[in-house]
């Protein structure tokens, strides 16, 4: 295809979708009770450290030590909060960057806007796109700066958080026998935090080594996130999954292994990444306030606004922003708009398909690697070594649009052909954002009257600002998509905003001597109504997509509007940020019921 022929494009895209829309494609193993694969969750990065259970009282418990948790805790510290305990199942700080240490791990959102608190820490990232290790170490440095490490409880999972009405406190019990009492409870357990293992027939019979990319087994492969995989020279490796993770770890695997089979169900659209070292003069020229300004510049582009200069100037600002904001003009008909949007999208996807042809030498492999769907059907990817890796003689692409037949003791079977591998690596991602919060947090949260969050949110989320929920006093949930917050490409900016809100709100509440706050019924109803009113049903567009977590695995109409997002988006003009900032600035705690009685000891 080259010229835009809408009928031909529709037909091709639908045919590609239909190959993949097969029953059971999204079936997963339930790792909570899986005798074969529960071990996939084990932490390979830190030896288990025995310790005695702790019973104590602190000001705040933060569940989760990733970006959101570290930032919330740092802002609480700035607000003068003394005793803060971060609790995390991981052996250290980092969240997603703790767990995801696969070779080649990087963040494809520009480092200067993704790594938070660069100005506070006086740090300038080494490259335009940072490695996972650099991000993890930076988050650790923030935790150190704000003295969050000494009280943190790692290798510890919260089992229950129960609101004690009498005491006006949360009682937190952990899987290490700890009993923590706290005034405020912050849930910062992350979005894509539950690793996902597809249910492939026979997979438990595989006799070789297998693991998920979010728990990379360096004891087996040798090497490290930025080091060659020294033990793979005589090993045949099977890589399942070609999403943002799979595409990042292929090149290091190809460099090290005897042979790599890549099992691809749906190709990603892989744009140019253009990574490069940070020039010394970049850091020298920065003025105070630069990071917020840069984040805002990126955000403005994502919101379709005019800016003097595109500071990030990458695939996100060129392609992702463009397809979200196709040209519009006065008097344009809906049909013209739709066609214009489609044509723009087609042009961008053609560029991606051409890139495959330009880079991949084997025309048969190139054909399989071409993405035939609209740009937003799958999360876009950016990389400069992924497509190139297919030119190595030791890399074979295996096309399996409708999945594998099975996995035997020897390895995957596709189209009746047995692929024998020593090692099978699952780059199969995470349970989606739409996974209910109570499942993602992995704990029972029991609010007023013994009502659990799972019970309260049975029909969908119910919040004020996506962060506070009636019946769960003194609790903050860090903002996230699909949870009555907003979607941002740069998640860090949302986490910063959420953290400023938590720190700011606690500062106001403490100053006013509030023992307990709860959301008023009216304020919560009004927010839920805003979410419902601004719900845009995009299911007619998304239904034509190849299935993925973005279109609810081919069932976009199954999305509950209550688990949607705030329609005005992140920015100004009654945007999410403006609402939160105004709420803090007014200091009047609008929408909250405040209890200023003194707390029981
Ligand atoms: P994804 O969910 O994006 O990809 C999973 C891959 O596994 C897909 O290729 C999927 O195929 C494939 N798969 C799933 N089940 C099967 C099966 N039964 N048989 C064969 N293939 C299967 O997970 P990732 O870990 O790649 O990425 C998850 C998210 O993490 C990203 O969307 C992104 O938000 C984040 N991320 C961000 C990075 C960054 O640089 N900022 C880097 C890495 C991850 P199919 O597409 O057909 O479903």
Coordinates of C-alpha atoms and ligand atoms in Angstrom, one line a residue:
X1 CA 0.0 0.0 0.0
X2 CA 1.2 3.5 -0.6
X3 CA -1.6 5.9 -1.7
X4 CA -4.4 6.2 0.8
X5 CA -7.3 4.1 -0.3
X6 CA -9.7 4.0 2.6
X7 CA -11.4 0.8 1.5
X8 CA -8.2 -1.1 0.9
X9 CA -6.8 0.1 4.2
X10 CA -9.9 -0.9 6.2
X11 CA -9.9 -4.3 4.6
X12 CA -6.3 -5.0 5.3
X13 CA -6.5 -3.7 8.9
X14 CA -9.6 -5.8 9.6
X15 CA -8.0 -8.9 8.1
X16 CA -5.0 -8.4 10.3
X17 CA -7.3 -7.9 13.3
X18 CA -9.3 -11.0 12.6
X19 CA -6.3 -13.2 12.4
X20 CA -5.7 -12.3 16.0
X21 CA -9.2 -12.1 17.4
X22 CA -9.3 -15.6 18.5
X23 CA -11.1 -17.0 21.6
X24 CA -8.8 -17.3 24.6
X25 CA -6.1 -15.0 23.3
X26 CA -6.1 -13.0 26.5
X27 CA -6.3 -16.0 28.9
X28 CA -3.7 -15.7 31.6
X29 CA -2.3 -17.9 34.4
X30 CA -3.5 -16.9 37.8
X31 CA -0.2 -16.5 39.5
X32 CA -1.8 -16.2 42.9
X33 CA -2.5 -19.9 42.8
X34 CA -0.3 -21.4 40.2
X35 CA 1.8 -24.3 41.3
X36 CA 4.1 -24.2 38.3
X37 CA 4.5 -20.5 37.8
X38 CA 4.0 -18.7 41.1
X39 CA 7.8 -18.7 41.3
X40 CA 7.9 -16.3 38.4
X41 CA 7.1 -13.5 40.8
X42 CA 10.1 -14.3 43.1
X43 CA 12.6 -11.6 43.5
X44 CA 15.9 -12.5 41.8
X45 CA 17.6 -9.3 42.7
X46 CA 17.9 -9.3 46.4
X47 CA 18.4 -12.2 48.8
X48 CA 15.6 -12.6 51.4
X49 CA 16.5 -10.9 54.6
X50 CA 14.9 -12.3 57.8
X51 CA 13.8 -9.8 60.4
X52 CA 11.5 -9.5 63.4
X53 CA 8.0 -8.1 62.9
X54 CA 7.5 -4.5 63.8
X55 CA 4.7 -2.9 65.8
X56 CA 4.7 0.8 65.7
X57 CA 2.9 4.0 65.0
X58 CA 3.9 6.4 62.2
X59 CA 2.4 9.4 60.6
X60 CA 2.1 7.9 57.1
X61 CA 2.5 4.5 55.5
X62 CA 3.1 4.6 51.8
X63 CA 2.4 1.3 50.0
X64 CA 4.7 1.2 47.1
X65 CA 8.3 2.5 46.6
X66 CA 8.2 3.3 42.9
X67 CA 8.1 6.7 41.3
X68 CA 4.7 7.5 42.8
X69 CA 5.5 6.3 46.3
X70 CA 8.9 8.0 46.5
X71 CA 7.5 11.3 45.2
X72 CA 4.5 11.2 47.6
X73 CA 6.8 10.5 50.5
X74 CA 9.3 13.2 49.4
X75 CA 6.5 15.8 49.2
X76 CA 5.1 14.6 52.6
X77 CA 8.6 15.2 54.0
X78 CA 8.7 18.7 52.4
X79 CA 5.3 19.3 54.2
X80 CA 7.0 18.5 57.5
X81 CA 5.8 15.0 58.1
X82 CA 8.3 13.1 60.3
X83 CA 7.6 9.4 60.4
X84 CA 7.0 7.9 57.0
X85 CA 7.2 4.2 56.2
X86 CA 7.4 3.1 52.6
X87 CA 6.4 -0.6 52.4
X88 CA 7.2 -2.6 49.3
X89 CA 7.4 -6.2 48.2
X90 CA 10.6 -5.4 46.3
X91 CA 14.0 -5.5 47.9
X92 CA 14.5 -1.8 47.3
X93 CA 13.3 1.4 45.8
X94 CA 12.2 1.7 42.2
X95 CA 8.9 0.0 41.6
X96 CA 8.7 -0.9 37.9
X97 CA 12.4 0.1 37.6
X98 CA 13.3 -2.3 40.4
X99 CA 11.6 -5.2 38.8
X100 CA 12.2 -4.6 35.1
X101 CA 16.0 -5.1 34.8
X102 CA 16.0 -7.0 31.5
X103 CA 18.9 -6.3 29.2
X104 CA 18.5 -3.1 27.3
X105 CA 15.9 -1.7 29.7
X106 CA 15.3 1.9 29.0
X107 CA 12.6 4.5 29.2
X108 CA 11.5 5.7 25.8
X109 CA 10.1 8.9 27.3
X110 CA 12.8 11.6 27.3
X111 CA 14.9 11.4 30.5
X112 CA 14.9 15.1 31.1
X113 CA 11.2 15.0 31.7
X114 CA 10.9 11.4 33.0
X115 CA 13.4 11.4 35.9
X116 CA 11.7 13.4 38.6
X117 CA 13.2 16.1 40.9
X118 CA 16.3 16.6 38.6
X119 CA 16.6 20.2 39.9
X120 CA 16.3 19.3 43.5
X121 CA 19.0 16.7 43.1
X122 CA 21.1 18.7 40.8
X123 CA 21.3 15.8 38.4
X124 CA 21.3 15.7 34.6
X125 CA 20.7 12.4 33.0
X126 CA 23.5 10.9 31.0
X127 CA 21.5 10.3 27.8
X128 CA 18.4 11.6 26.1
X129 CA 16.7 8.3 27.1
X130 CA 17.8 6.9 30.4
X131 CA 18.5 3.3 31.2
X132 CA 16.4 1.5 33.7
X133 CA 19.4 1.3 36.1
X134 CA 19.9 5.1 35.9
X135 CA 16.3 5.7 36.7
X136 CA 16.3 3.2 39.6
X137 CA 19.4 4.7 41.1
X138 CA 18.0 8.2 40.7
X139 CA 14.8 7.2 42.6
X140 CA 17.0 5.7 45.3
X141 CA 18.9 9.0 45.5
X142 CA 15.6 10.9 46.0
X143 CA 14.7 8.4 48.7
X144 CA 18.1 9.0 50.3
X145 CA 17.8 12.8 50.0
X146 CA 14.4 12.8 51.8
X147 CA 15.6 10.2 54.4
X148 CA 13.0 7.6 53.3
X149 CA 15.2 4.5 53.4
X150 CA 15.9 4.0 57.1
X151 CA 12.2 3.4 57.9
X152 CA 11.3 1.6 54.7
X153 CA 10.1 -2.0 54.9
X154 CA 11.2 -3.8 51.8
X155 CA 10.4 -7.5 51.0
X156 CA 7.2 -6.7 52.7
X157 CA 3.7 -6.8 51.3
X158 CA 0.7 -5.1 52.9
X159 CA -2.0 -7.7 53.5
X160 CA -4.7 -5.6 55.1
X161 CA -5.3 -2.0 55.7
X162 CA -8.2 -1.3 58.1
X163 CA -9.6 2.0 59.2
X164 CA -10.0 2.1 62.9
X165 CA -12.9 4.5 63.5
X166 CA -12.3 4.8 67.3
X167 CA -8.7 5.7 67.0
X168 CA -9.0 7.7 63.7
X169 CA -6.1 5.7 62.4
X170 CA -5.3 3.1 59.8
X171 CA -4.1 -0.3 61.0
X172 CA -1.7 -2.0 58.5
X173 CA -0.8 -5.6 58.7
X174 CA 1.9 -7.1 56.5
X175 CA 3.0 -10.5 55.4
X176 CA 6.0 -10.2 57.7
X177 CA 3.8 -9.9 60.8
X178 CA 4.1 -6.2 61.1
X179 CA 1.4 -4.2 62.7
X180 CA 1.7 -0.5 61.7
X181 CA -0.6 2.2 62.8
X182 CA -0.7 5.4 60.8
X183 CA -2.6 8.7 60.5
X184 CA -2.6 8.7 56.7
X185 CA -2.4 5.9 54.2
X186 CA -1.1 6.4 50.7
X187 CA -1.6 3.8 48.0
X188 CA 1.1 4.0 45.4
X189 CA 1.2 0.5 44.2
X190 CA 1.5 1.3 40.5
X191 CA -0.3 0.6 37.3
X192 CA 1.4 -2.1 35.3
X193 CA 2.5 -3.9 38.4
X194 CA 1.1 -7.4 38.0
X195 CA 3.2 -9.5 35.6
X196 CA 1.1 -11.3 33.1
X197 CA 1.7 -14.8 31.9
X198 CA -0.4 -16.1 29.1
X199 CA -2.1 -19.4 29.4
X200 CA -0.5 -21.4 26.6
X201 CA -1.4 -25.1 26.3
X202 CA 1.4 -27.3 27.7
X203 CA 3.6 -24.5 28.9
X204 CA 4.2 -26.1 32.3
X205 CA 5.8 -29.1 30.5
X206 CA 8.7 -27.0 29.2
X207 CA 11.9 -28.7 30.5
X208 CA 14.3 -25.8 29.9
X209 CA 14.7 -22.5 31.8
X210 CA 11.9 -20.0 31.7
X211 CA 11.2 -16.6 33.3
X212 CA 9.4 -13.3 32.7
X213 CA 11.2 -10.2 31.6
X214 CA 10.1 -8.4 34.8
X215 CA 12.2 -10.9 36.8
X216 CA 15.2 -11.4 34.5
X217 CA 17.2 -14.4 35.5
X218 CA 20.8 -13.2 35.3
X219 CA 22.0 -16.2 37.2
X220 CA 21.2 -18.1 34.1
X221 CA 22.0 -15.7 31.3
X222 CA 25.0 -14.0 32.9
X223 CA 25.6 -10.3 32.5
X224 CA 23.4 -7.5 33.7
X225 CA 21.0 -4.8 32.5
X226 CA 23.9 -3.0 30.7
X227 CA 26.3 -5.9 30.5
X228 CA 26.7 -8.7 27.9
X229 CA 24.8 -11.9 28.6
X230 CA 27.9 -14.0 29.0
X231 CA 26.3 -17.4 29.6
X232 CA 24.2 -17.6 26.5
X233 CA 26.9 -18.4 23.9
X234 CA 25.7 -22.0 23.5
X235 CA 22.0 -21.4 24.2
X236 CA 19.0 -21.2 22.0
X237 CA 16.6 -18.7 23.3
X238 CA 12.9 -18.2 22.6
X239 CA 11.5 -14.7 23.2
X240 CA 7.7 -14.4 23.4
X241 CA 6.4 -10.9 23.1
X242 CA 7.3 -7.9 20.9
X243 CA 5.8 -5.1 22.9
X244 CA 7.9 -2.2 24.4
X245 CA 9.8 -4.7 26.5
X246 CA 10.5 -7.4 23.9
X247 CA 11.8 -4.9 21.4
X248 CA 14.2 -3.5 24.0
X249 CA 15.7 -6.9 25.0
X250 CA 16.1 -8.5 21.6
X251 CA 19.4 -6.8 20.6
X252 CA 21.3 -7.8 23.7
X253 CA 19.9 -11.3 23.3
X254 CA 20.9 -11.5 19.7
X255 CA 24.4 -10.3 20.6
X256 CA 24.9 -13.1 23.1
X257 CA 22.9 -16.2 22.3
X258 CA 23.6 -19.0 19.9
X259 CA 20.2 -18.4 18.4
X260 CA 17.1 -16.4 19.2
X261 CA 13.6 -17.3 18.0
X262 CA 11.3 -14.3 18.4
X263 CA 7.6 -15.4 18.6
X264 CA 5.6 -12.5 17.4
X265 CA 1.8 -12.3 17.6
X266 CA 1.4 -8.7 16.7
X267 CA 4.2 -6.4 15.4
X268 CA 4.7 -3.1 17.2
X269 CA 5.1 0.1 15.3
X270 CA 8.7 0.9 16.0
X271 CA 9.7 4.5 15.4
X272 CA 13.1 6.1 15.6
X273 CA 14.5 6.5 19.1
X274 CA 17.5 8.6 18.4
X275 CA 19.2 8.2 21.7
X276 CA 22.4 10.2 22.3
X277 CA 24.6 11.2 25.2
X278 CA 23.6 14.5 26.9
X279 CA 25.9 17.3 25.7
X280 CA 27.7 19.1 28.6
X281 CA 26.3 22.4 27.4
X282 CA 22.8 21.1 27.9
X283 CA 23.3 21.0 31.7
X284 CA 25.2 24.3 31.7
X285 CA 22.4 26.2 30.0
X286 CA 19.5 25.1 32.3
X287 CA 17.7 27.8 34.2
X288 CA 15.8 27.4 37.5
X289 CA 12.4 25.9 36.8
X290 CA 13.6 24.3 33.6
X291 CA 12.3 20.8 34.3
X292 CA 8.7 21.8 35.0
X293 CA 8.8 24.1 31.9
X294 CA 10.1 21.2 29.8
X295 CA 7.4 18.8 31.2
X296 CA 4.8 21.4 30.4
X297 CA 6.1 21.9 26.9
X298 CA 5.8 18.2 26.3
X299 CA 2.4 18.1 27.9
X300 CA 1.2 21.0 25.8
X301 CA 2.2 19.2 22.6
X302 CA 0.4 16.1 23.8
X303 CA -2.7 18.3 24.4
X304 CA -2.5 19.6 20.8
X305 CA -1.4 23.1 21.8
X306 CA 0.8 25.4 19.9
X307 CA 4.3 25.9 21.4
X308 CA 7.2 28.1 20.3
X309 CA 9.5 25.2 20.3
X310 CA 9.1 21.4 20.6
X311 CA 11.8 20.8 23.2
X312 CA 11.5 17.0 23.2
X313 CA 11.2 16.7 19.5
X314 CA 10.8 13.0 19.2
X315 CA 8.3 10.3 18.1
X316 CA 5.9 11.1 20.9
X317 CA 5.6 14.7 19.9
X318 CA 5.7 14.1 16.2
X319 CA 3.4 11.1 15.8
X320 CA 1.5 10.4 19.0
X321 CA 0.5 14.0 19.4
X322 CA -0.3 14.3 15.7
X323 CA -2.8 11.4 15.6
X324 CA -4.5 12.7 18.8
X325 CA -5.0 16.1 17.3
X326 CA -5.7 15.8 13.5
X327 CA -6.2 19.0 11.6
X328 CA -9.5 20.8 12.2
X329 CA -10.9 23.9 10.6
X330 CA -14.0 25.9 10.7
X331 CA -16.9 24.5 8.7
X332 CA -15.3 21.1 8.5
X333 CA -17.8 18.3 8.3
X334 CA -17.5 15.2 10.6
X335 CA -16.8 13.1 7.5
X336 CA -13.9 15.4 6.5
X337 CA -12.5 15.3 10.0
X338 CA -12.7 11.5 10.2
X339 CA -11.1 11.0 6.8
X340 CA -8.4 13.6 7.5
X341 CA -7.6 11.8 10.7
X342 CA -7.4 8.4 9.0
X343 CA -5.2 9.7 6.2
X344 CA -2.8 11.3 8.7
X345 CA -2.7 8.0 10.6
X346 CA -2.1 6.1 7.4
X347 CA 0.8 8.3 6.5
X348 CA 2.4 7.8 9.9
X349 CA 1.9 4.0 9.7
X350 CA 3.3 3.9 6.2
X351 CA 6.4 5.7 7.5
X352 CA 6.8 2.9 10.1
X353 CA 6.2 0.2 7.5
X354 CA 8.7 1.8 5.1
X355 CA 11.2 1.9 8.0
X356 CA 10.9 -1.9 8.3
X357 CA 11.6 -2.3 4.6
X358 CA 14.6 0.1 4.8
X359 CA 16.1 -1.7 7.8
X360 CA 15.3 -5.4 7.6
X361 CA 17.1 -7.2 4.8
X362 CA 15.0 -10.3 4.5
X363 CA 11.8 -9.3 2.7
X364 CA 9.8 -12.1 4.2
X365 CA 10.7 -11.1 7.7
X366 CA 10.1 -7.4 6.9
X367 CA 6.6 -8.2 5.7
X368 CA 5.8 -9.9 9.0
X369 CA 7.2 -7.1 11.0
X370 CA 5.0 -4.4 9.4
X371 CA 2.2 -3.1 11.7
X372 CA -1.1 -3.0 9.9
X373 CA -3.4 -1.1 12.2
X374 CA -4.0 2.5 13.3
X375 CA -1.2 4.1 15.3
X376 CA -3.0 4.2 18.6
X377 CA -4.2 0.6 18.5
X378 CA -1.1 -0.5 20.3
X379 CA 1.3 1.3 22.5
X380 CA 3.9 2.8 20.1
X381 CA 7.5 1.8 20.4
X382 CA 10.8 3.5 19.6
X383 CA 14.1 1.8 19.0
X384 CA 17.2 1.8 16.9
X385 CA 18.5 -1.7 17.3
X386 CA 15.4 -3.8 17.4
X387 CA 14.6 -4.1 13.7
X388 CA 18.3 -4.2 12.9
X389 CA 18.6 -7.3 15.1
X390 CA 16.7 -9.3 12.5
X391 CA 19.6 -8.9 10.1
X392 CA 21.7 -11.1 12.4
X393 CA 21.9 -14.7 11.1
X394 CA 21.2 -16.0 14.6
X395 CA 17.8 -14.3 14.9
X396 CA 14.6 -15.9 13.4
X397 CA 11.3 -14.3 13.5
X398 CA 8.4 -16.7 14.0
X399 CA 5.0 -15.4 12.9
X400 CA 2.2 -16.6 15.1
X401 CA -0.7 -14.1 14.8
X402 CA -3.1 -16.4 16.4
X403 CA -0.7 -17.6 19.1
X404 CA 1.3 -20.8 19.5
X405 CA -0.2 -24.2 19.2
X406 CA 1.4 -25.3 22.4
X407 CA 4.6 -25.5 24.4
X408 CA 6.1 -28.9 24.8
X409 CA 9.0 -30.1 26.9
X410 CA 11.3 -28.9 24.1
X411 CA 9.8 -25.5 23.4
X412 CA 7.0 -23.7 21.4
X413 CA 5.1 -25.3 18.6
X414 CA 3.8 -23.0 15.9
X415 CA 1.9 -24.1 12.8
X416 CA 2.9 -27.7 13.7
X417 CA 6.6 -26.9 13.8
X418 CA 8.5 -27.6 17.0
X419 CA 11.0 -25.0 17.9
X420 CA 13.6 -26.5 20.3
X421 CA 14.9 -23.9 22.8
X422 CA 17.0 -24.0 26.0
X423 CA 15.3 -21.0 27.5
X424 CA 11.9 -19.4 27.1
X425 CA 11.6 -15.7 28.0
X426 CA 8.1 -14.3 28.5
X427 CA 8.1 -10.6 27.5
X428 CA 4.3 -10.8 27.8
X429 CA 3.6 -7.7 29.8
X430 CA 1.4 -6.9 32.7
X431 CA -2.3 -7.0 33.6
X432 CA -3.8 -3.9 32.1
X433 CA -4.7 -0.5 33.7
X434 CA -8.3 -1.6 33.6
X435 CA -7.5 -4.3 36.2
X436 CA -9.5 -3.2 39.3
X437 CA -7.5 -1.3 41.8
X438 CA -8.3 -3.7 44.6
X439 CA -6.7 -6.5 42.6
X440 CA -3.7 -4.4 41.6
X441 CA -3.0 -3.3 45.2
X442 CA -2.9 -7.0 46.3
X443 CA -4.3 -6.2 49.8
X444 CA -7.7 -5.9 51.5
X445 CA -8.5 -2.3 52.2
X446 CA -11.3 -2.0 54.8
X447 CA -12.9 1.3 55.3
X448 CA -15.7 2.7 57.4
X449 CA -18.4 0.2 58.5
X450 CA -16.2 -2.7 57.3
X451 CA -16.8 -2.0 53.7
X452 CA -13.8 -3.0 51.5
X453 CA -12.6 -1.0 48.5
X454 CA -13.4 -4.0 46.4
X455 CA -17.0 -3.9 47.5
X456 CA -17.3 -0.2 47.2
X457 CA -15.8 -0.2 43.7
X458 CA -17.7 -3.3 42.5
X459 CA -19.6 -1.2 40.0
X460 CA -16.6 0.9 39.1
X461 CA -14.4 3.5 40.7
X462 CA -15.9 6.1 43.0
X463 CA -13.6 9.0 43.9
X464 CA -12.9 12.6 44.2
X465 CA -10.1 13.5 41.8
X466 CA -9.4 9.8 41.3
X467 CA -7.4 10.1 44.6
X468 CA -9.9 10.1 47.5
X469 CA -12.8 7.8 48.1
X470 CA -15.7 8.2 50.5
X471 CA -15.6 5.7 53.3
X472 CA -11.8 5.5 53.3
X473 CA -10.8 8.4 55.5
X474 CA -7.3 9.8 55.5
X475 CA -6.4 7.6 52.5
X476 CA -4.9 8.9 49.2
X477 CA -4.6 6.8 46.0
X478 CA -1.9 8.1 43.7
X479 CA -3.5 9.2 40.4
X480 CA -3.6 6.9 37.4
X481 CA -5.4 6.3 34.2
X482 CA -8.6 4.2 34.2
X483 CA -9.2 5.4 37.7
X484 CA -11.0 8.7 37.3
X485 CA -7.7 10.5 36.9
X486 CA -6.0 11.4 33.5
X487 CA -3.8 9.7 31.0
X488 CA -0.4 11.2 30.4
X489 CA 2.4 9.8 28.2
X490 CA 4.9 11.0 30.8
X491 CA 3.6 9.2 33.8
X492 CA 6.1 11.1 36.0
X493 CA 4.3 14.3 35.5
X494 CA 1.1 12.8 36.8
X495 CA 3.0 11.3 39.8
X496 CA 4.6 14.7 40.6
X497 CA 1.2 16.3 40.5
X498 CA -0.3 13.6 42.7
X499 CA 2.6 13.8 45.1
X500 CA 2.3 17.6 45.4
X501 CA -1.4 17.1 46.1
X502 CA -0.8 14.5 48.8
X503 CA 2.0 16.6 50.5
X504 CA 0.0 19.8 50.1
X505 CA -3.3 18.3 51.4
X506 CA -1.6 16.8 54.4
X507 CA 0.0 20.1 55.1
X508 CA -3.4 21.9 55.1
X509 CA -5.1 19.2 57.2
X510 CA -2.4 19.2 59.8
X511 CA -2.4 23.0 60.1
X512 CA -6.2 22.8 60.7
X513 CA -5.8 20.1 63.3
X514 CA -7.9 17.7 61.3
X515 CA -7.9 14.2 62.7
X516 CA -9.8 12.6 60.0
X517 CA -11.2 13.7 56.6
X518 CA -13.6 11.9 54.4
X519 CA -15.0 12.8 51.0
X520 CA -18.5 14.2 51.1
X521 CA -21.1 12.2 49.3
X522 CA -22.0 15.2 47.1
X523 CA -18.4 15.9 46.1
X524 CA -17.8 12.2 45.1
X525 CA -21.1 12.0 43.2
X526 CA -20.2 15.2 41.3
X527 CA -16.8 13.9 40.3
X528 CA -18.1 10.5 39.2
X529 CA -20.7 12.4 37.2
X530 CA -18.0 14.5 35.5
X531 CA -16.2 11.3 34.6
X532 CA -19.4 9.8 33.2
X533 CA -20.4 13.0 31.3
X534 CA -17.0 13.3 29.7
X535 CA -16.7 9.6 28.7
X536 CA -16.0 9.4 25.0
X537 CA -17.1 6.1 23.6
X538 CA -14.3 5.3 21.1
X539 CA -15.3 1.7 20.8
X540 CA -16.3 2.0 17.1
X541 CA -12.7 3.1 16.3
X542 CA -11.0 0.8 18.7
X543 CA -13.1 -2.2 17.6
X544 CA -11.3 -2.1 14.3
X545 CA -7.9 -2.5 16.0
X546 CA -5.8 -5.5 16.3
X547 CA -6.6 -6.6 19.9
X548 CA -4.4 -5.4 22.7
X549 CA -4.7 -4.2 26.2
X550 CA -5.5 -0.7 24.8
X551 CA -8.8 -1.9 23.3
X552 CA -9.6 -4.4 26.1
X553 CA -8.2 -7.3 24.0
X554 CA -10.7 -6.7 21.2
X555 CA -13.7 -5.8 23.4
X556 CA -13.6 -2.0 23.7
X557 CA -17.3 -1.8 24.4
X558 CA -16.7 -3.7 27.6
X559 CA -15.0 -0.7 29.2
X560 CA -16.9 0.7 32.2
X561 CA -17.3 4.4 31.8
X562 CA -16.8 4.9 35.5
X563 CA -13.3 3.6 35.2
X564 CA -12.6 6.4 32.6
X565 CA -10.7 9.5 32.9
X566 CA -11.3 13.2 33.5
X567 CA -12.4 14.5 30.1
X568 CA -10.6 17.9 30.3
X569 CA -7.3 16.2 30.5
X570 CA -4.2 17.2 32.4
X571 CA -3.7 20.8 31.7
X572 CA -5.2 24.3 32.1
X573 CA -8.7 25.5 31.5
X574 CA -10.3 23.4 34.2
X575 CA -7.9 20.6 33.4
X576 CA -6.9 18.1 36.1
X577 CA -3.8 20.0 37.2
X578 CA -5.6 23.3 37.5
X579 CA -8.3 21.7 39.7
X580 CA -5.8 20.1 42.1
X581 CA -3.7 23.2 42.3
X582 CA -6.7 25.5 42.9
X583 CA -7.9 23.1 45.6
X584 CA -4.6 23.3 47.3
X585 CA -4.3 27.1 46.9
X586 CA -7.8 27.8 48.4
X587 CA -7.0 25.7 51.5
X588 CA -10.7 25.3 52.2
X589 CA -10.8 21.5 51.7
X590 CA -13.8 21.8 49.5
X591 CA -15.5 18.5 49.1
X592 CA -14.2 17.0 52.3
X593 CA -15.9 16.4 55.7
X594 CA -13.4 17.2 58.4
X595 CA -13.3 15.8 61.9
X596 CA -11.2 17.9 64.2
X597 CA -11.8 16.0 67.4
X598 CA -8.6 14.8 69.1
X599 CA -7.5 11.3 68.2
X600 CA -7.3 8.6 70.8
X601 CA -3.8 7.7 71.7
Ligands
LIG1 P1 2.9 -5.7 26.2 O1 1.6 -6.1 26.8 O2 3.1 -4.4 25.5 O3 3.4 -6.8 25.2 C1 3.2 -8.2 25.5 C2 3.7 -8.9 24.3 O4 3.4 -10.3 24.5 C3 2.9 -8.6 23.0 O5 3.7 -8.6 21.9 C4 1.8 -9.7 23.0 O6 1.3 -10.0 21.7 C5 2.7 -10.9 23.5 N1 1.9 -12.0 24.0 C6 1.0 -12.0 25.0 N2 0.4 -13.2 25.1 C7 1.0 -14.0 24.1 C8 0.8 -15.3 23.7 N3 -0.1 -16.0 24.4 N4 1.5 -15.7 22.7 C9 2.3 -15.0 22.0 N5 2.6 -13.7 22.4 C10 1.9 -13.2 23.4 O7 4.0 -5.8 27.4 P2 5.4 -5.1 27.5 O8 6.1 -5.6 28.7 O9 6.2 -5.1 26.3 O10 5.0 -3.6 27.8 C11 4.0 -3.3 28.8 C12 4.0 -1.8 29.0 O11 5.1 -1.5 29.9 C13 4.1 -1.0 27.8 O12 2.9 -0.8 27.1 C14 4.6 0.3 28.4 O13 3.5 1.0 29.0 C15 5.5 -0.2 29.5 N6 6.9 -0.2 29.1 C16 7.5 1.0 28.9 C17 8.7 1.1 28.4 C18 9.3 2.5 28.1 O14 10.3 2.6 27.5 N7 8.7 3.5 28.7 C19 9.5 -0.1 28.1 C20 8.8 -1.3 28.4 C21 7.6 -1.3 28.8 P3 0.0 -9.2 21.3 O15 0.5 -7.8 21.0 O16 -0.5 -9.9 20.1 O17 -1.0 -9.1 22.4

